[in-house]
CSV table of C-alpha atoms and ligand atoms in Angstrom, one decimal:
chain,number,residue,atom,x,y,z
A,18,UNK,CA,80.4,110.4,108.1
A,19,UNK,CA,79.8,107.3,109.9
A,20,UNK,CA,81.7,104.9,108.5
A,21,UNK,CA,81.4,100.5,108.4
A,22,UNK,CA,83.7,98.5,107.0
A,23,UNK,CA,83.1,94.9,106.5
A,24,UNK,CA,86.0,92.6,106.5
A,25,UNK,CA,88.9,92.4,108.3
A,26,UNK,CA,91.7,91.9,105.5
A,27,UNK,CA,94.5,94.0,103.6
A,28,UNK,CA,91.7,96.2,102.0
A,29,UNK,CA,89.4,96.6,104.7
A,30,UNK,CA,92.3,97.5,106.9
A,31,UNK,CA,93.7,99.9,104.9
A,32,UNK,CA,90.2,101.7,103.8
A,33,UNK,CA,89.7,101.9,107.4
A,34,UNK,CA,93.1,103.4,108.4
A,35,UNK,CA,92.9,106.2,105.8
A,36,UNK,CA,88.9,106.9,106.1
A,37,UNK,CA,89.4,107.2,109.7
A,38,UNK,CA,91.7,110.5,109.1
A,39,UNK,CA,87.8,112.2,108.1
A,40,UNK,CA,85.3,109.7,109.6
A,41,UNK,CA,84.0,107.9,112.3
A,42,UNK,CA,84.8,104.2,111.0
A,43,UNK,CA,83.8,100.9,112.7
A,44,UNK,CA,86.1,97.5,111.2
A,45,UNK,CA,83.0,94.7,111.1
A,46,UNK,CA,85.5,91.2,111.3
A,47,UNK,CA,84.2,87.7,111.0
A,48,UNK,CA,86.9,87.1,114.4
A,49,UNK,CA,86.3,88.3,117.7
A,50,UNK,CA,90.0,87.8,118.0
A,51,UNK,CA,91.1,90.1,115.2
A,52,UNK,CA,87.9,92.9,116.5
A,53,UNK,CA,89.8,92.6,120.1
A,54,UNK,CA,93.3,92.8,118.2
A,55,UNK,CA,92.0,95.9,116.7
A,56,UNK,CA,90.2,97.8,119.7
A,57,UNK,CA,93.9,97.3,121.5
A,58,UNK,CA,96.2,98.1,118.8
A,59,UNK,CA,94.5,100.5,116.1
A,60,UNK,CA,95.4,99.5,112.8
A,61,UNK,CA,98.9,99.9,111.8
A,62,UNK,CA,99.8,101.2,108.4
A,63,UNK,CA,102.7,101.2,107.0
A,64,UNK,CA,103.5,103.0,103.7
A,65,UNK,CA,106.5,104.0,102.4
A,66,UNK,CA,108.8,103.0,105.3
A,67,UNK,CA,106.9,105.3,107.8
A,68,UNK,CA,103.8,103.5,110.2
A,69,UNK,CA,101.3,105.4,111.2
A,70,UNK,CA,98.4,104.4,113.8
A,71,UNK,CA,94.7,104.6,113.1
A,72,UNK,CA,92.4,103.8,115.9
A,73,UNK,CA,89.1,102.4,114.7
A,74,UNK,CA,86.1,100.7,116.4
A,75,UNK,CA,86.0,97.2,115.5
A,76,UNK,CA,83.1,94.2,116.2
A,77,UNK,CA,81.6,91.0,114.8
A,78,UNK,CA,78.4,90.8,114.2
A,79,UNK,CA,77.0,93.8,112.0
A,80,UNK,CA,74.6,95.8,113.9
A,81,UNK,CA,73.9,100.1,113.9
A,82,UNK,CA,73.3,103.3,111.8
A,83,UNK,CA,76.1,103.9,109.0
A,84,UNK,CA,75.9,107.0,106.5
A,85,UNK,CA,78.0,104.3,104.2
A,86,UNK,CA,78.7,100.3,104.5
A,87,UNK,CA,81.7,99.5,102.6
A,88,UNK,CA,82.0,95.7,102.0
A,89,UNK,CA,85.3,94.6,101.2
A,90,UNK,CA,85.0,90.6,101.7
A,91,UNK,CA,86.4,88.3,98.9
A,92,UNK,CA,83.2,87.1,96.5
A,93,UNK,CA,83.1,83.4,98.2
A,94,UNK,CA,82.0,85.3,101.2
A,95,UNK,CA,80.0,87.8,99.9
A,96,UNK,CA,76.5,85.4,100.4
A,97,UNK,CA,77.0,85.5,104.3
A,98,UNK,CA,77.6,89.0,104.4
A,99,UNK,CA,74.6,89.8,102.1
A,100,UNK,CA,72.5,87.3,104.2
A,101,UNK,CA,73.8,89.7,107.4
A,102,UNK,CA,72.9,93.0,105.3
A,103,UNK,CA,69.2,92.0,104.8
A,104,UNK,CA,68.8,92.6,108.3
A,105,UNK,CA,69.3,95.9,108.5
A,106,UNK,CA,67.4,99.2,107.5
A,107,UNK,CA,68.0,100.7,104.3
A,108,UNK,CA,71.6,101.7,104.0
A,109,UNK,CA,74.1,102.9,101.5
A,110,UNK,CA,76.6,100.5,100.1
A,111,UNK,CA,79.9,100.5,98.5
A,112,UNK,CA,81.0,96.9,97.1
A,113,UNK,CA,84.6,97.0,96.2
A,114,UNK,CA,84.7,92.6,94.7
A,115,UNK,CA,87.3,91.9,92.9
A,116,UNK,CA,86.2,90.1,89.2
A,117,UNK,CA,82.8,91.0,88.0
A,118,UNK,CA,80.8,87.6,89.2
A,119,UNK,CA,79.4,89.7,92.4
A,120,UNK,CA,77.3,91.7,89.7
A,121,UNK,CA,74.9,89.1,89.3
A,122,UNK,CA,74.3,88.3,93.2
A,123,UNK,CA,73.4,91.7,93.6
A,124,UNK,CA,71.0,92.2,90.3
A,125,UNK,CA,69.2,89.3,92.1
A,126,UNK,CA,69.5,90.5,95.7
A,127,UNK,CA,65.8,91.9,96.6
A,128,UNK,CA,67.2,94.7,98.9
A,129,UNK,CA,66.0,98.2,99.6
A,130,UNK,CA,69.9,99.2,100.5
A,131,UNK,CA,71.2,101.9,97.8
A,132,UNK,CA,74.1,99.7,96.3
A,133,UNK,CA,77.2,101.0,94.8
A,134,UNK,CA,80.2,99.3,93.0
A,135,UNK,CA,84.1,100.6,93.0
A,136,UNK,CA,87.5,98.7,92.0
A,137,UNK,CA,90.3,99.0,94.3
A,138,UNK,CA,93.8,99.7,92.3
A,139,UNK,CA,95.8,100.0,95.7
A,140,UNK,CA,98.4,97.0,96.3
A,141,UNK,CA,97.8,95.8,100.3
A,142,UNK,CA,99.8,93.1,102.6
A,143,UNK,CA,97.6,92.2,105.7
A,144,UNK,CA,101.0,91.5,107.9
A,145,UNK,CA,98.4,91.1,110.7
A,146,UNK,CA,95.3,90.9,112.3
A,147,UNK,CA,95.4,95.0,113.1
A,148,UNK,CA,98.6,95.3,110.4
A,149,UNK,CA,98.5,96.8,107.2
A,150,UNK,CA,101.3,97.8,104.1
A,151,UNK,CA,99.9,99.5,101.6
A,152,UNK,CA,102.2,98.4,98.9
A,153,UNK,CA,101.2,100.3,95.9
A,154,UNK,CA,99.6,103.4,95.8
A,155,UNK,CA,96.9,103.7,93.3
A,156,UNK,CA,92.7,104.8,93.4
A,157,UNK,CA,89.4,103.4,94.3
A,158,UNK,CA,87.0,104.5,92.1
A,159,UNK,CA,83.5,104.0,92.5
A,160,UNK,CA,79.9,104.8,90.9
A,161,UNK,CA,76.3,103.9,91.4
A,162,UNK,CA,74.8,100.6,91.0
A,163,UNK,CA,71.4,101.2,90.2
A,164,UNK,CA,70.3,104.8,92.3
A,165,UNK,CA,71.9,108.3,91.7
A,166,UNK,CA,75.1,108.7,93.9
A,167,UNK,CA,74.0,110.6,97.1
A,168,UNK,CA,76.2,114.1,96.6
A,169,UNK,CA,76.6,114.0,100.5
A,170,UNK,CA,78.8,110.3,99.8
A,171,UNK,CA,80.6,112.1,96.6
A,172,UNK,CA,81.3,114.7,98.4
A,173,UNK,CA,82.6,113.3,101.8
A,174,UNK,CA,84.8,110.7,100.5
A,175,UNK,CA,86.3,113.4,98.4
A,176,UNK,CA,88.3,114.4,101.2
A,177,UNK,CA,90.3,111.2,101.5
A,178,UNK,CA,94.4,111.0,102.2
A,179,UNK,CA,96.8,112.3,98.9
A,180,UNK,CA,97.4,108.2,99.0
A,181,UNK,CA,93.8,107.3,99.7
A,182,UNK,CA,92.1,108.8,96.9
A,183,UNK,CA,88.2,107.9,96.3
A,184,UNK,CA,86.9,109.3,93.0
A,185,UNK,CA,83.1,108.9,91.5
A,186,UNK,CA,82.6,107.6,88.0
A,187,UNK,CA,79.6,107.8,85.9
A,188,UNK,CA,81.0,104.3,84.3
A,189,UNK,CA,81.1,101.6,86.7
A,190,UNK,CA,80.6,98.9,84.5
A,191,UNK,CA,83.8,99.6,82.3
A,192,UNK,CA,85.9,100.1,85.3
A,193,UNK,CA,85.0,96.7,86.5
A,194,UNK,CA,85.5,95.4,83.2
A,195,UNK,CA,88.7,96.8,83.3
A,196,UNK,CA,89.6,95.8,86.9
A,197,UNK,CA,89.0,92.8,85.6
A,198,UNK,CA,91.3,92.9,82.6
A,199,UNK,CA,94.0,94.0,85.6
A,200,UNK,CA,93.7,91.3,87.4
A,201,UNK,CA,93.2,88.2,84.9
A,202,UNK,CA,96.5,89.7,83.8
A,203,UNK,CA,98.1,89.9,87.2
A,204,UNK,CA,96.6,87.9,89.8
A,205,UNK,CA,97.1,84.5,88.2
A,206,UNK,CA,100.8,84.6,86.3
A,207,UNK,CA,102.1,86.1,89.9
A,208,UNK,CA,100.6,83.0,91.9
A,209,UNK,CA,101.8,80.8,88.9
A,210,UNK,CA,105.5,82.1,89.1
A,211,UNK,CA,105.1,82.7,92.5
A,212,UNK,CA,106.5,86.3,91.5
A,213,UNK,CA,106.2,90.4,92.5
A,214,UNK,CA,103.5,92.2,90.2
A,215,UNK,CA,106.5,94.3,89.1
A,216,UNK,CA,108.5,90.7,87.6
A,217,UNK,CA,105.6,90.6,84.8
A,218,UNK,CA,107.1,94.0,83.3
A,219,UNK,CA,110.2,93.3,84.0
A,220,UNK,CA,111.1,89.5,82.7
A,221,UNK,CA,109.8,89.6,78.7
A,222,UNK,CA,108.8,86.0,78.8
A,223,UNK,CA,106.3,86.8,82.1
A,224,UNK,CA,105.2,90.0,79.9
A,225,UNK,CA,104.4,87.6,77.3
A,226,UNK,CA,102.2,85.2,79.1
A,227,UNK,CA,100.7,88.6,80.1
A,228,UNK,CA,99.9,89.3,76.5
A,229,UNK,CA,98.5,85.8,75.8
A,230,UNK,CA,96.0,86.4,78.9
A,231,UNK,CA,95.6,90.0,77.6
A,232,UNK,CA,94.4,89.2,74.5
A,233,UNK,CA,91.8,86.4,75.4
A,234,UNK,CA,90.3,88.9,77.9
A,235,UNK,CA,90.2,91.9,75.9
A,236,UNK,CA,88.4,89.8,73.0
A,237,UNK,CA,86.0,87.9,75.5
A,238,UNK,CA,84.8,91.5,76.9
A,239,UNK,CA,84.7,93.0,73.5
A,240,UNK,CA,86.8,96.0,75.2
A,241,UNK,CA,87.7,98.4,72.9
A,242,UNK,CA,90.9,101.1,72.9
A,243,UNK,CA,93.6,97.7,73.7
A,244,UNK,CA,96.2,100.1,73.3
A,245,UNK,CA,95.2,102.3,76.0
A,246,UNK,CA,94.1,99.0,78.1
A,247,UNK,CA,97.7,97.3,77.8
A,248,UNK,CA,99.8,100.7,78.9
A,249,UNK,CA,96.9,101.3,81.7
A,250,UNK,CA,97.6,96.9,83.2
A,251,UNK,CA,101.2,98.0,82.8
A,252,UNK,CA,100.8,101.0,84.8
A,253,UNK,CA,99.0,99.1,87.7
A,254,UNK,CA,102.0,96.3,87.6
A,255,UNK,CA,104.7,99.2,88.2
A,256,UNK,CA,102.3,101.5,90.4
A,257,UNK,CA,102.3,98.2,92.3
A,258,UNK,CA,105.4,96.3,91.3
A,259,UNK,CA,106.8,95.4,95.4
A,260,UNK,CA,103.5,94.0,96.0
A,261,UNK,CA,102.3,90.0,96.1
A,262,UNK,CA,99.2,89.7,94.4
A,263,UNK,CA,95.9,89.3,96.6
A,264,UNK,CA,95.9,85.6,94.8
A,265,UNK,CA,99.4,85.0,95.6
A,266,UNK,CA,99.2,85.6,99.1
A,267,UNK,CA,95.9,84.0,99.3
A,268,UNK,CA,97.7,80.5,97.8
A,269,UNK,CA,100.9,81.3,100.2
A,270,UNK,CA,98.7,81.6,103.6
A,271,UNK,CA,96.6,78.3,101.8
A,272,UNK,CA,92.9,80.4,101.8
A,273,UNK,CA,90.1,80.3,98.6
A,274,UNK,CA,91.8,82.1,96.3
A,275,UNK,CA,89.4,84.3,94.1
A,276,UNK,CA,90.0,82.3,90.7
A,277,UNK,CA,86.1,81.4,90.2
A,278,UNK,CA,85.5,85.4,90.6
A,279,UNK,CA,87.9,85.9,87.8
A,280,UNK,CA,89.0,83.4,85.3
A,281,UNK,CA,85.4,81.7,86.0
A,282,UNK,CA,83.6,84.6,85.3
A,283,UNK,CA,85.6,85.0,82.0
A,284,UNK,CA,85.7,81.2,81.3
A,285,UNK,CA,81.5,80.7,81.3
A,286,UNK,CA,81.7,84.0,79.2
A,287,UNK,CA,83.9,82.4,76.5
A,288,UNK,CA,81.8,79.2,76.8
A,289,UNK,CA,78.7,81.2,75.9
A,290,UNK,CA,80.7,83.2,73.0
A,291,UNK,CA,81.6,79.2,71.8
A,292,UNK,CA,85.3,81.2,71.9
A,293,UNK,CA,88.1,78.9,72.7
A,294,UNK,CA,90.7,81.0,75.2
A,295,UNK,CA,93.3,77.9,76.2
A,296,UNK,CA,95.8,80.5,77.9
A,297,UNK,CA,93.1,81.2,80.7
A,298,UNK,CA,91.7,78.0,81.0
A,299,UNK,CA,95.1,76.8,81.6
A,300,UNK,CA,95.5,79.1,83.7
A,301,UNK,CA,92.2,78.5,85.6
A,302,UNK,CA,93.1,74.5,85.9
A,303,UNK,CA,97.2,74.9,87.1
A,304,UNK,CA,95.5,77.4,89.9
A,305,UNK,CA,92.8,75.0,91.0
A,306,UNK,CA,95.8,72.3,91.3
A,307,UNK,CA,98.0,75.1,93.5
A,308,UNK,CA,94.9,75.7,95.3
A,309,UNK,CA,94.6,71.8,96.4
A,310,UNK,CA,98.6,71.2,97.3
A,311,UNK,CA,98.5,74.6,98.8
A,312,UNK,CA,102.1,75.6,98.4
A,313,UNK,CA,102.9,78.0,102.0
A,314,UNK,CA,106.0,79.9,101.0
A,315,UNK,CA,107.1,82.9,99.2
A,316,UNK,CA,110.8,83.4,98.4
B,548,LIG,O1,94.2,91.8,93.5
B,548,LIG,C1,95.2,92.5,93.6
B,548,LIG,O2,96.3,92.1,94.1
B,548,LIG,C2,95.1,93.9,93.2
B,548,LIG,O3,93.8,94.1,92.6
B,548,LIG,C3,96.1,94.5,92.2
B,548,LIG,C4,95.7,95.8,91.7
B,548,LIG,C5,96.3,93.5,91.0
B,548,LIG,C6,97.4,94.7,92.8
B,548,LIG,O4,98.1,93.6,93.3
């Protein structure tokens, strides 16, 4: 397939290095610096101690025929993007936000694109503007928005990588409600304690504050089977223990973290339930603090 991958960071690099292996994969960036970077250097994996090169087209500005779009920008830029999309003839596209508040902009986008949704469970490091380390190995799974999967899609990104696995689900609005429930219980406490993913299974008071956040999110999204939902968050934090949190290294290289995408989709939910959750919405008010001093280090 023709492949076009929007956004230049740890996800859209590392998509792009493994989908290359089977498809013809262009890297959209918002930079002509990074695109350049790019066309020069491929993109540089590294997994596992061992680097591999993946050479890529790479451009700004999103322009030409895809079989399959896959946007992999933060929410806060998903308007621009979506703005950029309109222009162009009906495509098929895979959205892979993290939090759930991107559902809503695209229930209201009026767009004759075919739009699809998936949840990355792969830990990334962008080291630079053409390097990637994929730091935890886990799944993207992925399902229709609101047409039929196309089986030539299903069936071509079925041949992905043994660490690059794309797999279709009926269900796409539990597995974002359980992306979610990963990374309200991750993404925050490891930017708070400036911590590993792995620390928050490892240090009992971390797993605790886990729990706390665990519990008001579970209740919040009415999400049944908790049992099953605590061993699968606890899974993703060893799957991906080595790796620093998108929202950590979002507060460490001082960028919008995506907080309003997750705690303040949760937050307005509880506000609407008249629920009172005080672990998240002191979670949500210590990370807009962080966000303001914008602490740069990482020890
Ligand atoms: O946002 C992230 O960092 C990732 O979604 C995850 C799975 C929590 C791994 O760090």
């Amino acid at each position: 397939m023709n492949i076009g991958i929007i956004g230049g960071g740890a996800i859209g690099l590392l998509c792009a290095s493994y989908l290359t292996q089977y498809h013809d994969v262009t890297v959209f960036t918002r930079r002509n610096e990074q695109a350049e970077e790019i066309r020069a250097f491929g993109i540089e994996r590294t997994v596992k101690g061992e680097t591999c090169q993946a050479s890529v087209h790479a451009q700004t500005g999103i322009t030409g025929e895809f079989d399959l779009l896959i946007v992999t920008v933060k929410y806060h830029h998903l308007q621009d993007v979506l703005s950029e999309l309109s222009t162009l003839s009906p495509h098929r596209i895979l959205f892979l936000q993290n939090g759930m508040a991107h559902l809503l902009d695209l229930e209201n986008w009026k767009t004759g694109h075919s739009l699809y949704i998936g949840v990355v469970e792969h830990g990334a490091m962008k080291m630079s503007d053409h390097e990637v380390n994929h730091t935890g190995i886990g799944i993207i799974k992925w399902g229709a928005f609101q047409h039929e999967a196309a089986a030539d899609i299903k069936k071509a990104l079925n041949e992905t990588s043994f660490h690059f696995q794309m797999v279709y689900m009926d269900e796409w609005k539990k597995l974002l409600q359980e992306k979610l429930l990963v990374n309200v219980c991750i993404n925050p406490l490891t930017t708070l304690l400036h911590v590993r993913n792995g620390a928050l299974i490892q240090n009992p008071s971390y797993e605790y504050m886990m729990k706390c956040a665990f519990e008001e999110a579970v209740s919040i999204l009415s999400l049944p089977e908790k049992e099953r939902l605590w061993a699968y968050v606890n899974t993703v934090c060893e799957n991906t223990a080595e790796n620093q949190s998108s929202m950590l290294q979002d507060i460490v290289k001082g960028r919008q973290t995506e907080r309003k995408a997750i705690l303040g989709y949760l937050l307005k939910k509880a506000q609407a339930q008249g629920v009172a959750v005080p672990h998240l919405t002191f979670f949500d008010r210590s990370l807009e603090v962080l966000e303001k001093k914008q602490t740069k280090s990482f020890e």
